[in-house]
Coordinates of C-alpha atoms in Angstrom, one line a residue:
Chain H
X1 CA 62.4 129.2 -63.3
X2 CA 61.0 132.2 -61.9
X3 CA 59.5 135.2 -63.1
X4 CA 62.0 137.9 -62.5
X5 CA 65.1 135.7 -64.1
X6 CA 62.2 135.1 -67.2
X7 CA 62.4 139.0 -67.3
X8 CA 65.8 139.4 -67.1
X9 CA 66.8 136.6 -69.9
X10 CA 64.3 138.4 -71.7
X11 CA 66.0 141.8 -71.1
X12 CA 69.4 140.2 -72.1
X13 CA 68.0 138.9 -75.0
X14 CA 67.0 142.4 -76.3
X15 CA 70.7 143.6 -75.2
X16 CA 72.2 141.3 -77.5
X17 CA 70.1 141.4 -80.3
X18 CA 70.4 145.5 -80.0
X19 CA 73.2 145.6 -81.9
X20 CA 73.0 143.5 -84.3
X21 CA 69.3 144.9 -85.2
X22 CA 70.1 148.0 -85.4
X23 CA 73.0 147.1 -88.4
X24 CA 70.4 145.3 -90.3
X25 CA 68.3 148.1 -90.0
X26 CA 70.7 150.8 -91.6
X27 CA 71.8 148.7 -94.4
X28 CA 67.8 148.0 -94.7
X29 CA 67.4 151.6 -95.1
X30 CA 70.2 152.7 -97.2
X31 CA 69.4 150.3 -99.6
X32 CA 65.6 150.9 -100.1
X33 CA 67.0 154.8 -99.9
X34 CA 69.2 154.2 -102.4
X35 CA 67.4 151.2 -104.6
X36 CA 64.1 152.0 -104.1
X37 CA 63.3 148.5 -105.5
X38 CA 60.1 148.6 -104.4
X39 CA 59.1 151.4 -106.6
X40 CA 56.4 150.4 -109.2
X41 CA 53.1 152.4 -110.8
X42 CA 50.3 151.4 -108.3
X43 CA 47.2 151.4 -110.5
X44 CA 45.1 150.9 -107.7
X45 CA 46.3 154.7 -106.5
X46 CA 46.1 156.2 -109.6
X47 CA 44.1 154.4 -112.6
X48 CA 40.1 155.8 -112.5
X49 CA 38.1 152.9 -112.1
X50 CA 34.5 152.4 -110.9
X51 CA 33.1 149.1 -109.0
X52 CA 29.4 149.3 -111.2
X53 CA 28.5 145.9 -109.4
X54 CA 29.9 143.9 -106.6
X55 CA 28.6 140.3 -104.8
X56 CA 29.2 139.0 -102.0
X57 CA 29.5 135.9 -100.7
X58 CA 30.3 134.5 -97.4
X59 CA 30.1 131.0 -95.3
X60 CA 31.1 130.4 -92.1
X61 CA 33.8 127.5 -92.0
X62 CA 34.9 126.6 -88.8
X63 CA 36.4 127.9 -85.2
X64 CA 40.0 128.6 -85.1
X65 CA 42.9 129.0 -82.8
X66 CA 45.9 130.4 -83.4
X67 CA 49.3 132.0 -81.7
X68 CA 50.1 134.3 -84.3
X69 CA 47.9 137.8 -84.5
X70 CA 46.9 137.7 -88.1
X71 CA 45.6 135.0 -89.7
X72 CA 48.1 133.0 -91.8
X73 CA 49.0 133.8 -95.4
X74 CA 47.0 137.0 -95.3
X75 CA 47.3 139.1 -98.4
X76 CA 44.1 141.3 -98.4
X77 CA 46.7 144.5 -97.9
X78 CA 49.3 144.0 -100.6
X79 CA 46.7 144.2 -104.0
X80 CA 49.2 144.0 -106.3
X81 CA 50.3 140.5 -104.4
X82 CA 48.7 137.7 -106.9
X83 CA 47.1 134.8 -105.2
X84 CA 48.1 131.1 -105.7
X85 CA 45.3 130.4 -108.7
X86 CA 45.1 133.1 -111.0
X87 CA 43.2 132.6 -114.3
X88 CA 42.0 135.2 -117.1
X89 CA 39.3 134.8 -119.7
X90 CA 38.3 137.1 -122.8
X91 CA 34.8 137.1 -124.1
Chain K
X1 CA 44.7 132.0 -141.7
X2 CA 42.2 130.7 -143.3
X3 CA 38.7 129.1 -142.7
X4 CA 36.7 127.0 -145.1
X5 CA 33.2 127.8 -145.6
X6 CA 29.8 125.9 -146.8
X7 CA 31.0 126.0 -150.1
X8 CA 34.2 124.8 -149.9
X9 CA 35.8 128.2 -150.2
X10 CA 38.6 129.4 -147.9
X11 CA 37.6 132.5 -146.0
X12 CA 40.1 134.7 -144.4
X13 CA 40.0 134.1 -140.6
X14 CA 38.3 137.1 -138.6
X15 CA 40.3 139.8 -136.9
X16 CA 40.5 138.5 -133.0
X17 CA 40.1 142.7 -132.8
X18 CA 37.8 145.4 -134.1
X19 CA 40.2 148.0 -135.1
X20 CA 38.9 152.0 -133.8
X21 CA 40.2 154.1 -136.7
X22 CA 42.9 157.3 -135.3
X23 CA 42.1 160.4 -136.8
X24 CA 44.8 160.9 -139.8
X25 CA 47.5 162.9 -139.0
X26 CA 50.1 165.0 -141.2
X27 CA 50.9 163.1 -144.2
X28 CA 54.4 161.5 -144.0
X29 CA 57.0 162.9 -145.7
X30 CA 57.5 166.6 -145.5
X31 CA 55.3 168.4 -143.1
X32 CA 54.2 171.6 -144.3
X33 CA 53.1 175.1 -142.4
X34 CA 49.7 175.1 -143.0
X35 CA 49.8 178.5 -143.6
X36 CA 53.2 179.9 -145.5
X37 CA 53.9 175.7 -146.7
X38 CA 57.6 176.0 -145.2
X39 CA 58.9 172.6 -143.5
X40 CA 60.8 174.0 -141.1
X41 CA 58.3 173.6 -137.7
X42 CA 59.2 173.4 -134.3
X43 CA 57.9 172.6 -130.9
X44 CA 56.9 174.9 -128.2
X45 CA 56.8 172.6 -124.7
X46 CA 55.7 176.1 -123.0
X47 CA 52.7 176.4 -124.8
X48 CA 52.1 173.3 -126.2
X49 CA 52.2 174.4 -130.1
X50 CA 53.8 173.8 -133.0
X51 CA 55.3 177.4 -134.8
X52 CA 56.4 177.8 -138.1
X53 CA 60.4 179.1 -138.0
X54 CA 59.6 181.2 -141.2
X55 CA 56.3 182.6 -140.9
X56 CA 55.6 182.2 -137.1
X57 CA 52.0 180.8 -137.5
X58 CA 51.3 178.4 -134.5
X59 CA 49.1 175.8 -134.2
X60 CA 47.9 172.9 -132.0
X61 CA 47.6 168.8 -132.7
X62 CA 44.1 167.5 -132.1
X63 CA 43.0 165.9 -128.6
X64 CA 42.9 162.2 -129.1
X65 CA 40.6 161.5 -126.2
X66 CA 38.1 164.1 -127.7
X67 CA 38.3 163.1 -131.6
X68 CA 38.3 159.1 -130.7
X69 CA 36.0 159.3 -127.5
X70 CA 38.1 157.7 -126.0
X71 CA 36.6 158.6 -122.2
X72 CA 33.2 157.1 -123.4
X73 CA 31.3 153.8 -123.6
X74 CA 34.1 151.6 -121.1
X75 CA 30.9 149.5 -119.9
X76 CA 29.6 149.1 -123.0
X77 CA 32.9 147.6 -124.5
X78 CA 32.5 144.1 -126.2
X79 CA 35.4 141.8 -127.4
X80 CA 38.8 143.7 -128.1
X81 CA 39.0 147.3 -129.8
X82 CA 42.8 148.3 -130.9
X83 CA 43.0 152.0 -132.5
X84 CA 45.1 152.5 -135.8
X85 CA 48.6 152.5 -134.7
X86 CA 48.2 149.8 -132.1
X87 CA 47.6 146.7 -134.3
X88 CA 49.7 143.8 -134.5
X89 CA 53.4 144.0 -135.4
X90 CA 54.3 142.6 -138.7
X91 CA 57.5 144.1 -140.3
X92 CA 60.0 143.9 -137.4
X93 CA 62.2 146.6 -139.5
X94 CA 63.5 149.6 -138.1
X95 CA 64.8 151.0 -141.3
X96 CA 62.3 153.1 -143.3
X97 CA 62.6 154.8 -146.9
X98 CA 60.5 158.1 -147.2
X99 CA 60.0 159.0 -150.6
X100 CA 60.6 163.1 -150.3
X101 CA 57.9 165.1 -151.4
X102 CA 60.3 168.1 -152.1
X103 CA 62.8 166.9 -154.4
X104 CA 61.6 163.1 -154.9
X105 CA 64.7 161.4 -153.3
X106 CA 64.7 158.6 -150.8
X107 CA 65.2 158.8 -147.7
X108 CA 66.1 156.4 -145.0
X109 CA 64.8 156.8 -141.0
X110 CA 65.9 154.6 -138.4
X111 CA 62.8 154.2 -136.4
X112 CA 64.5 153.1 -133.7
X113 CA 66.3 155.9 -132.3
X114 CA 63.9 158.8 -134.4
X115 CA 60.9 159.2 -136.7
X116 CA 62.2 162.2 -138.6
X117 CA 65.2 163.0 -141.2
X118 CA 66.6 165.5 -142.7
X119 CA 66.2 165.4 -146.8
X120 CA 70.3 165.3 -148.0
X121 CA 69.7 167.0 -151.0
X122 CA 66.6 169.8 -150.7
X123 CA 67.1 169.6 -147.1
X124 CA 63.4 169.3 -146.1
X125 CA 62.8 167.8 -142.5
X126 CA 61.0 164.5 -143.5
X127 CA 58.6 163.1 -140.9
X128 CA 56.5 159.7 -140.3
X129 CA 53.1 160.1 -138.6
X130 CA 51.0 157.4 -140.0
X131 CA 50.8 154.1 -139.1
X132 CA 54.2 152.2 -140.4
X133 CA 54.0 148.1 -139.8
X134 CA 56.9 148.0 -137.4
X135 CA 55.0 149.8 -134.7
X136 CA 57.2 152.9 -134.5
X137 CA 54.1 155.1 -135.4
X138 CA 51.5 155.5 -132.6
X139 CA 48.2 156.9 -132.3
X140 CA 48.7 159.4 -129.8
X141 CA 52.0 161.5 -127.9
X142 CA 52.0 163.4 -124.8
X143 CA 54.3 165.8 -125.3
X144 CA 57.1 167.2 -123.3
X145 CA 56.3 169.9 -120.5
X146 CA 58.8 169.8 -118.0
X147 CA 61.7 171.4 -119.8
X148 CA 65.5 169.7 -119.5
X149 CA 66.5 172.5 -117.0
X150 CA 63.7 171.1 -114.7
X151 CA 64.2 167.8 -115.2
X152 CA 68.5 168.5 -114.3
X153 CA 67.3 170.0 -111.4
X154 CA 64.9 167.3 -110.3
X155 CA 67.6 164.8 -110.7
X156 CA 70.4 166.9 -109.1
X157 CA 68.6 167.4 -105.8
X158 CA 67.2 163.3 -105.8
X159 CA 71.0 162.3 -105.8
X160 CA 72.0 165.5 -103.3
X161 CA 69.9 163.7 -100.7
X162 CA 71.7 160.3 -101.8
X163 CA 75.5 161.2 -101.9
X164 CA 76.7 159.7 -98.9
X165 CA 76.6 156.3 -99.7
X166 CA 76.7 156.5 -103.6
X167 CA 79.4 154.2 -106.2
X168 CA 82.3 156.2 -106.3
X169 CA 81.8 155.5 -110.0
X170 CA 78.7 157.2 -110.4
X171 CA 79.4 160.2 -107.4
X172 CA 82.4 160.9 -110.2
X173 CA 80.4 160.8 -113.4
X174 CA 77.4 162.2 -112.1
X175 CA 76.3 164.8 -115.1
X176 CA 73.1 165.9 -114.8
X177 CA 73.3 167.5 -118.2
X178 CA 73.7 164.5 -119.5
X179 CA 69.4 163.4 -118.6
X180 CA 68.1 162.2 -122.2
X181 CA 64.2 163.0 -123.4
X182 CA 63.0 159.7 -124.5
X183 CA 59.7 159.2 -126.0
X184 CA 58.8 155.8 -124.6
X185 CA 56.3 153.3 -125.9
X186 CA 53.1 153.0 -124.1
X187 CA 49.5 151.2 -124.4
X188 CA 46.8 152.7 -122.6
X189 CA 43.8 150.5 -122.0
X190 CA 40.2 150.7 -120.8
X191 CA 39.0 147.4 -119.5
X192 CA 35.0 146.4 -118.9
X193 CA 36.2 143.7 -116.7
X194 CA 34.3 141.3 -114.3
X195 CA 36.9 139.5 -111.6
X196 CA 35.4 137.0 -109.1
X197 CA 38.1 136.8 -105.6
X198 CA 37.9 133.6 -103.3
X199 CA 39.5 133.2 -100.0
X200 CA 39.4 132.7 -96.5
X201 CA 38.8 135.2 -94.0
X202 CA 39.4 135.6 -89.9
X203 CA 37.0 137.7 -87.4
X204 CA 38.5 137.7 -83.9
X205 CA 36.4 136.4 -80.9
X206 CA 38.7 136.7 -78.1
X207 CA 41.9 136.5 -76.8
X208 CA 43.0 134.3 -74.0
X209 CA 46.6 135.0 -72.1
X210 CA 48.1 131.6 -71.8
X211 CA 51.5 133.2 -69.9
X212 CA 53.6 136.2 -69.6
X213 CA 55.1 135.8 -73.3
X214 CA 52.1 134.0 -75.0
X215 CA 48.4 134.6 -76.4
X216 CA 46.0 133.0 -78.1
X217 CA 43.5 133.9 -80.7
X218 CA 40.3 132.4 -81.2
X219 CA 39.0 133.1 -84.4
X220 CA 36.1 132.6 -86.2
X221 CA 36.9 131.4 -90.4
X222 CA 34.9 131.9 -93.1
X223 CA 35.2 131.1 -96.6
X224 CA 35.0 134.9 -98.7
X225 CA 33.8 135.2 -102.3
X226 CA 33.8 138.5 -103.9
X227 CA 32.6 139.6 -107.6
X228 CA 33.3 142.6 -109.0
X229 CA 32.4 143.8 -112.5
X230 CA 34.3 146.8 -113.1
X231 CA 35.0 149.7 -115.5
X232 CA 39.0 151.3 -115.8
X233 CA 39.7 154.1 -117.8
X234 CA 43.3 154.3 -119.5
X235 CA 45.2 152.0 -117.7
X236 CA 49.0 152.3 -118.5
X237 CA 50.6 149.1 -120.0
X238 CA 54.5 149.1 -121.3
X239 CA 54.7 147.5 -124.7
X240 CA 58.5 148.1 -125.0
X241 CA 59.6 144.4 -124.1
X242 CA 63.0 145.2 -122.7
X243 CA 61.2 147.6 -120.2
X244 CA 58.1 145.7 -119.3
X245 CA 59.7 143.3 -116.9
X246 CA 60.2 145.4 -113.7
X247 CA 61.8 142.5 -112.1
X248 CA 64.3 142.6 -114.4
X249 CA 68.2 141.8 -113.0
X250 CA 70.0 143.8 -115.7
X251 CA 68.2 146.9 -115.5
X252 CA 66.1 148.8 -112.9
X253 CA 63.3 149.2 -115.0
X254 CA 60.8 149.6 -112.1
X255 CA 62.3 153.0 -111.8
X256 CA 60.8 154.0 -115.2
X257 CA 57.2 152.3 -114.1
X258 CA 57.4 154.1 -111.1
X259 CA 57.1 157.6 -112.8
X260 CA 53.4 156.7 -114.2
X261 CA 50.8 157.6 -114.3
X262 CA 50.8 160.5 -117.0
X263 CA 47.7 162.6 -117.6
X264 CA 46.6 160.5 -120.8
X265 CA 43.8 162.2 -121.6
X266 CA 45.9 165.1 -123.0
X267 CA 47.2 163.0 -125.5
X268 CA 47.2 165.0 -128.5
X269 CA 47.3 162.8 -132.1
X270 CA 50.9 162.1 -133.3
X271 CA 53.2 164.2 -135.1
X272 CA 56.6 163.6 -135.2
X273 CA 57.4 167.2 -134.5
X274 CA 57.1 166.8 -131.7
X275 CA 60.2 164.9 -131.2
X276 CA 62.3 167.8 -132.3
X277 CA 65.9 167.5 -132.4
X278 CA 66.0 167.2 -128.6
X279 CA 64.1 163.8 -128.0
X280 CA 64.7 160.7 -129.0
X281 CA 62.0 157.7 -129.5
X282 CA 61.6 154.2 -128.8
X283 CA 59.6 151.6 -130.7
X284 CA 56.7 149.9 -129.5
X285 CA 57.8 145.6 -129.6
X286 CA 54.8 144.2 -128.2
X287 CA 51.5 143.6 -129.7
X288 CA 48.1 143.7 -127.6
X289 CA 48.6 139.9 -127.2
X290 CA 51.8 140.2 -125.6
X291 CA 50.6 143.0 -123.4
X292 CA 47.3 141.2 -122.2
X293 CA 48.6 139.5 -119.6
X294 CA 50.2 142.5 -117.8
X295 CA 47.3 144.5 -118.4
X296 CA 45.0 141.5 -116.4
X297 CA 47.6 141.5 -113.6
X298 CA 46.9 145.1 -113.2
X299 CA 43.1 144.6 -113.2
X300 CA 43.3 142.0 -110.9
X301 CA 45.2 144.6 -108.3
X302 CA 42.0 147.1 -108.9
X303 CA 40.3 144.6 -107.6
X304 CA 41.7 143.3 -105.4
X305 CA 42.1 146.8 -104.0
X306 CA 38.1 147.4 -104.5
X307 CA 37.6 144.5 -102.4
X308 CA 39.0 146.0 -99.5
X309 CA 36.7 148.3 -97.8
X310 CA 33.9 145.2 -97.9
X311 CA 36.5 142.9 -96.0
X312 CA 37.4 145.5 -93.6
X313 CA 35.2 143.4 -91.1
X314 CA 37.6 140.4 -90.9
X315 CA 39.8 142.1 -88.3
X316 CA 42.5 138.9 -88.8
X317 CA 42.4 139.5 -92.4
X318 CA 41.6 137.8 -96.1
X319 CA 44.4 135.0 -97.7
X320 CA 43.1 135.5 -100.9
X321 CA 43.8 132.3 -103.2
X322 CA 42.2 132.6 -106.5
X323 CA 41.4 135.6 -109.1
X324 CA 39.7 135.1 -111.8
X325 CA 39.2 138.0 -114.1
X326 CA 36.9 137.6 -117.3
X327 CA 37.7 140.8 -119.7
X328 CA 34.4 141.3 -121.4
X329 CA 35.9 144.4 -123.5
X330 CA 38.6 146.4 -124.0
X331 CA 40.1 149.2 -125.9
X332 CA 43.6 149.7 -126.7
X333 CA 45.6 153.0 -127.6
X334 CA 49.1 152.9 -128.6
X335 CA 51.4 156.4 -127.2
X336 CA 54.2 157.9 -126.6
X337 CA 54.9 159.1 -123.0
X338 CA 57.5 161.6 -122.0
X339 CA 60.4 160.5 -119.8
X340 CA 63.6 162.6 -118.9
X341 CA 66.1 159.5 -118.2
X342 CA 69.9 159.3 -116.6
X343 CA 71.7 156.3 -117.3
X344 CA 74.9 154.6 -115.0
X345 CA 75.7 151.2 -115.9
X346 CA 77.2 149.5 -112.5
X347 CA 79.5 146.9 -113.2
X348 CA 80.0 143.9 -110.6
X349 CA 82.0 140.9 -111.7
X350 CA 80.8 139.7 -114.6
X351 CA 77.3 141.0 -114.2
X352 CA 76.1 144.8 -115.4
X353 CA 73.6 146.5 -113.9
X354 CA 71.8 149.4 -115.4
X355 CA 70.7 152.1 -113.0
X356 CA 67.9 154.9 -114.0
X357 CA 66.8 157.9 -113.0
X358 CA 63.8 159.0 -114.1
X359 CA 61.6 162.0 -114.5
X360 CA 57.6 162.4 -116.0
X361 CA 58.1 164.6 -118.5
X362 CA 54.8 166.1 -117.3
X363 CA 54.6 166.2 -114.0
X364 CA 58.3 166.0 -113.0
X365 CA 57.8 162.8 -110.4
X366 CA 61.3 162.0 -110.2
X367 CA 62.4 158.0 -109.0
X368 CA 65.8 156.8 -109.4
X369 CA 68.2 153.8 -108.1
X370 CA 71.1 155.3 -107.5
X371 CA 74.3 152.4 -107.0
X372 CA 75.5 151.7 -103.3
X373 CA 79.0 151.6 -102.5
X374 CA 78.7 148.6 -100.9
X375 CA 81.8 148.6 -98.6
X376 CA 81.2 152.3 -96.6
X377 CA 77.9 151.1 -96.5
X378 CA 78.6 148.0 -94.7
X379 CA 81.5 149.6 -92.2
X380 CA 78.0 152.3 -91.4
X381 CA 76.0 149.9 -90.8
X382 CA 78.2 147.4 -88.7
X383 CA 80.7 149.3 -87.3
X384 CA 77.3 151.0 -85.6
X385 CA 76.2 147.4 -84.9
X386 CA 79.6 146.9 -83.3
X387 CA 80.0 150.5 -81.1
X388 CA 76.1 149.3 -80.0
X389 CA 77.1 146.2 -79.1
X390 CA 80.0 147.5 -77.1
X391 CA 78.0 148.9 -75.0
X392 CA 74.4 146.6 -74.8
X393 CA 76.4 143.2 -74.6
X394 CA 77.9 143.5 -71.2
X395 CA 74.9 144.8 -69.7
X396 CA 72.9 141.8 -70.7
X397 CA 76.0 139.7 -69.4
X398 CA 75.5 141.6 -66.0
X399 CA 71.6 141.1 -66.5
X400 CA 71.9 137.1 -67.2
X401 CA 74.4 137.2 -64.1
X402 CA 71.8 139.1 -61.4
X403 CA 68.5 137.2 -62.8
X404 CA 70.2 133.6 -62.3

């Protein structure tokens, strides 16, 4: 196949999914709009806290290659995302 | 429980807590003016004071923060410290008989909805501001600032901006007079906390274009280990249990957590004139055990979110797999918080959902859910899908036709 009809089934593509896209989006919006079920205290905004200490630790594993632009199951900017293993002591 | 010691002798078992003794408030029963002795004492939310109705003496509660240092000493915090009026639970009662120190009948207050009567027969206000075992008592109260006009206001121009696509059912009920002030239970918590993060992290090398739709990312991985010990001052925990699940189905409840935080250290020490005629209360359910585990998830987000500036390098970003946080202290305050709340209870089949609006009684950050009606909705959003469509699909027809 050549370049140009690449292109243009690529254009086409974006034609047809125009629509569609655009429905999701509105009912997307109006319901966070509406819900806002993403609303929650964000202690990480708003608590005072102070870091008194911090260590750091870190080992190079391996060489990587990947198709995707972020690393897989990244999570570093959602905080209030809890990992797989979570565990909590008292002393 | 019980232990047995050397002797043989059965010890009672040591309090998992050290309990931080609240200042003592009024006396329950019948709260006098400390100046002319008349019961009859109401709240200013303007200036913050009480004022007697007879004599017009005004006066001001104690700062809790101040009186039980509460700001001081996070790092130094060992083990778990619970004030007065935050200890375990242990009379699940709602019902309480006063004893009134006017005429010497008894009184009955339902803690649930109030913590103040009115006397039947010598018609003294009667009042509970001491610790009571069913948790209705706490140690501190923030009280009301913004005023019920405000808080109509606030909620009247949140649903202005959402009219379009409301429930017909609440667009036709919509009251704004009807907002309630609800005292709502509260823990807030200072944490001496070390949390230790593991994960793995991505720096990109280079990029290599394999063809016109396709890249690759060649990354180097490391292995990221982060410890943080950490100090928070006055966290805010929900320790009413049918609010403290924000995921709940039933009720939007994340609406309410979304109005924190409130300016804490302004808590004043309780008195329930503060609740007036025109607020209601709720009771505190949950004990510091219960309320542990939300309290560590919030930690672990502080830290997580501390974390972030020294991973900034790992352009590919952190998958963060384990948190582990050790609490090495903490100190726990029971409170009530203002909150002006609007209720609709949206019906669909079988299931009820109950939608809030909600406004900090002290700041006036106002968050709400208001109901969708779910069919206009759905004609907006794809009858503009379809009129789109109209239009895009036979141009991409034409475009597969010229580019074959």
């Amino acid at each position: 196949m050549s370049d140009s009809s690449e292109g243009s089934s690529g254009i086409a593509l974006a034609l047809f999914a125009a629509g569609p896209a655009t429905g999701i989006f509105i009912a997307a919006w109006i319901r966070s709009k509406y819900r806002n079920r993403r609303a929650r205290y964000m202690p990480e905004r708003v608590v005072k806290h102070t870091i008194t200490a911090m260590v750091q630790d870190d080992t190079f594993l391996r060489k990587v290659v990947s198709r995707s632009r972020s690393m897989s199951g990244r999570n570093d900017q959602a905080p209030a995302q809890r990992a797989q293993f979570t565990r909590t002591t008292k002393e | 429980m019980t232990t047995e010691d050397p002797q043989g002798q059965f010890l009672p078992e040591p309090p998992e807590y050290v309990e931080l003794a609240t200042p003592k408030g009024a006396a329950d029963g019948v709260v006098r003016c400390p100046k002319c002795g008349a019961s009859e004492v109401n709240y200013d939310p303007a200036t913050g004071e009480f004022r007697c109705a007879y004599c017009r003496y005004a006066w001001k509660e104690i700062s809790l923060d101040e009186a039980m240092k509460l700001s001081e000493g996070i790092g130094d915090l060992r083990g778990t410290t619970v004030s007065s009026a935050a200890v375990d639970i242990i009379d699940d009662s709602a019902l309480v008989t006063v004893t009134c120190t006017g005429c010497g009948s008894e009184v009955v207050i339902d803690t649930d909805h109030n913590l103040r009567a009115r006397c039947h027969w010598c018609k003294h206000e009667l009042s509970l501001n001491n610790r009571i075992p069913n948790g209705a008592v706490p140690d501190g109260i923030l009280p009301f600032i913004v005023t019920k006009e405000q808080a109509m206001a606030y909620i009247n121009d949140f649903v202005n901006e959402r009219k379009t696509f409301a429930h017909p059912g609440f667009a036709s009920t919509f009251v704004p007079e009807n907002v309630m002030g609800v005292y709502m239970p509260y823990m807030t918590v200072d944490g001496n906390v070390d949390v230790r993060l593991d994960g793995e992290g991505e720096v990109l090398r280079r990029t290599v274009r394999v063809n016109d739709n396709q890249t690759e990312y060649h990354a180097d991985r490391f292995a990221v280990m982060r410890h943080l010990s950490m100090e928070i001052d006055d966290l805010i925990v929900e320790t009413s249990s049918d609010r403290a699940n924000i995921h709940s189905t039933a009720s939007t409840n994340n609406i309410i957590n979304a109005v924190l935080p409130f300016d804490v250290k302004s808590m004043v020490r309780f008195n329930s004139n503060f609740l007036g005629s025109e607020y209601t209360s709720e009771r505190r359910d949950m004990d510091v055990d219960a309320a542990e585990s939300y309290a560590a998830n919030h930690f672990m987000t502080l830290a997580r979110a501390g974390a972030q500036s020294s991973v900034s390098g790992y352009d590919r970003g952190v998958a963060w797999t384990s948190e582990q946080a050790n609490v090495k202290g903490s100190r726990w305050t029971a409170v009530l918080l203002p909150v002006w709340l609007y209720g609709f209870v949206e019906t669909r089949g079988r299931r009820q959902i109950t939608h809030y609006i909600a406004v900090n009684g002290r700041s006036g950050t106002t968050m709400g859910s208001v109901p969708i009606n779910r069919t206009k909705a759905a004609w907006v959003a794809w009858g503009t899908a379809a009129a789109i469509s109209a239009v895009t699909w036979p141009l991409a027809i034409v475009a597969l036709a010229t580019g074959s």
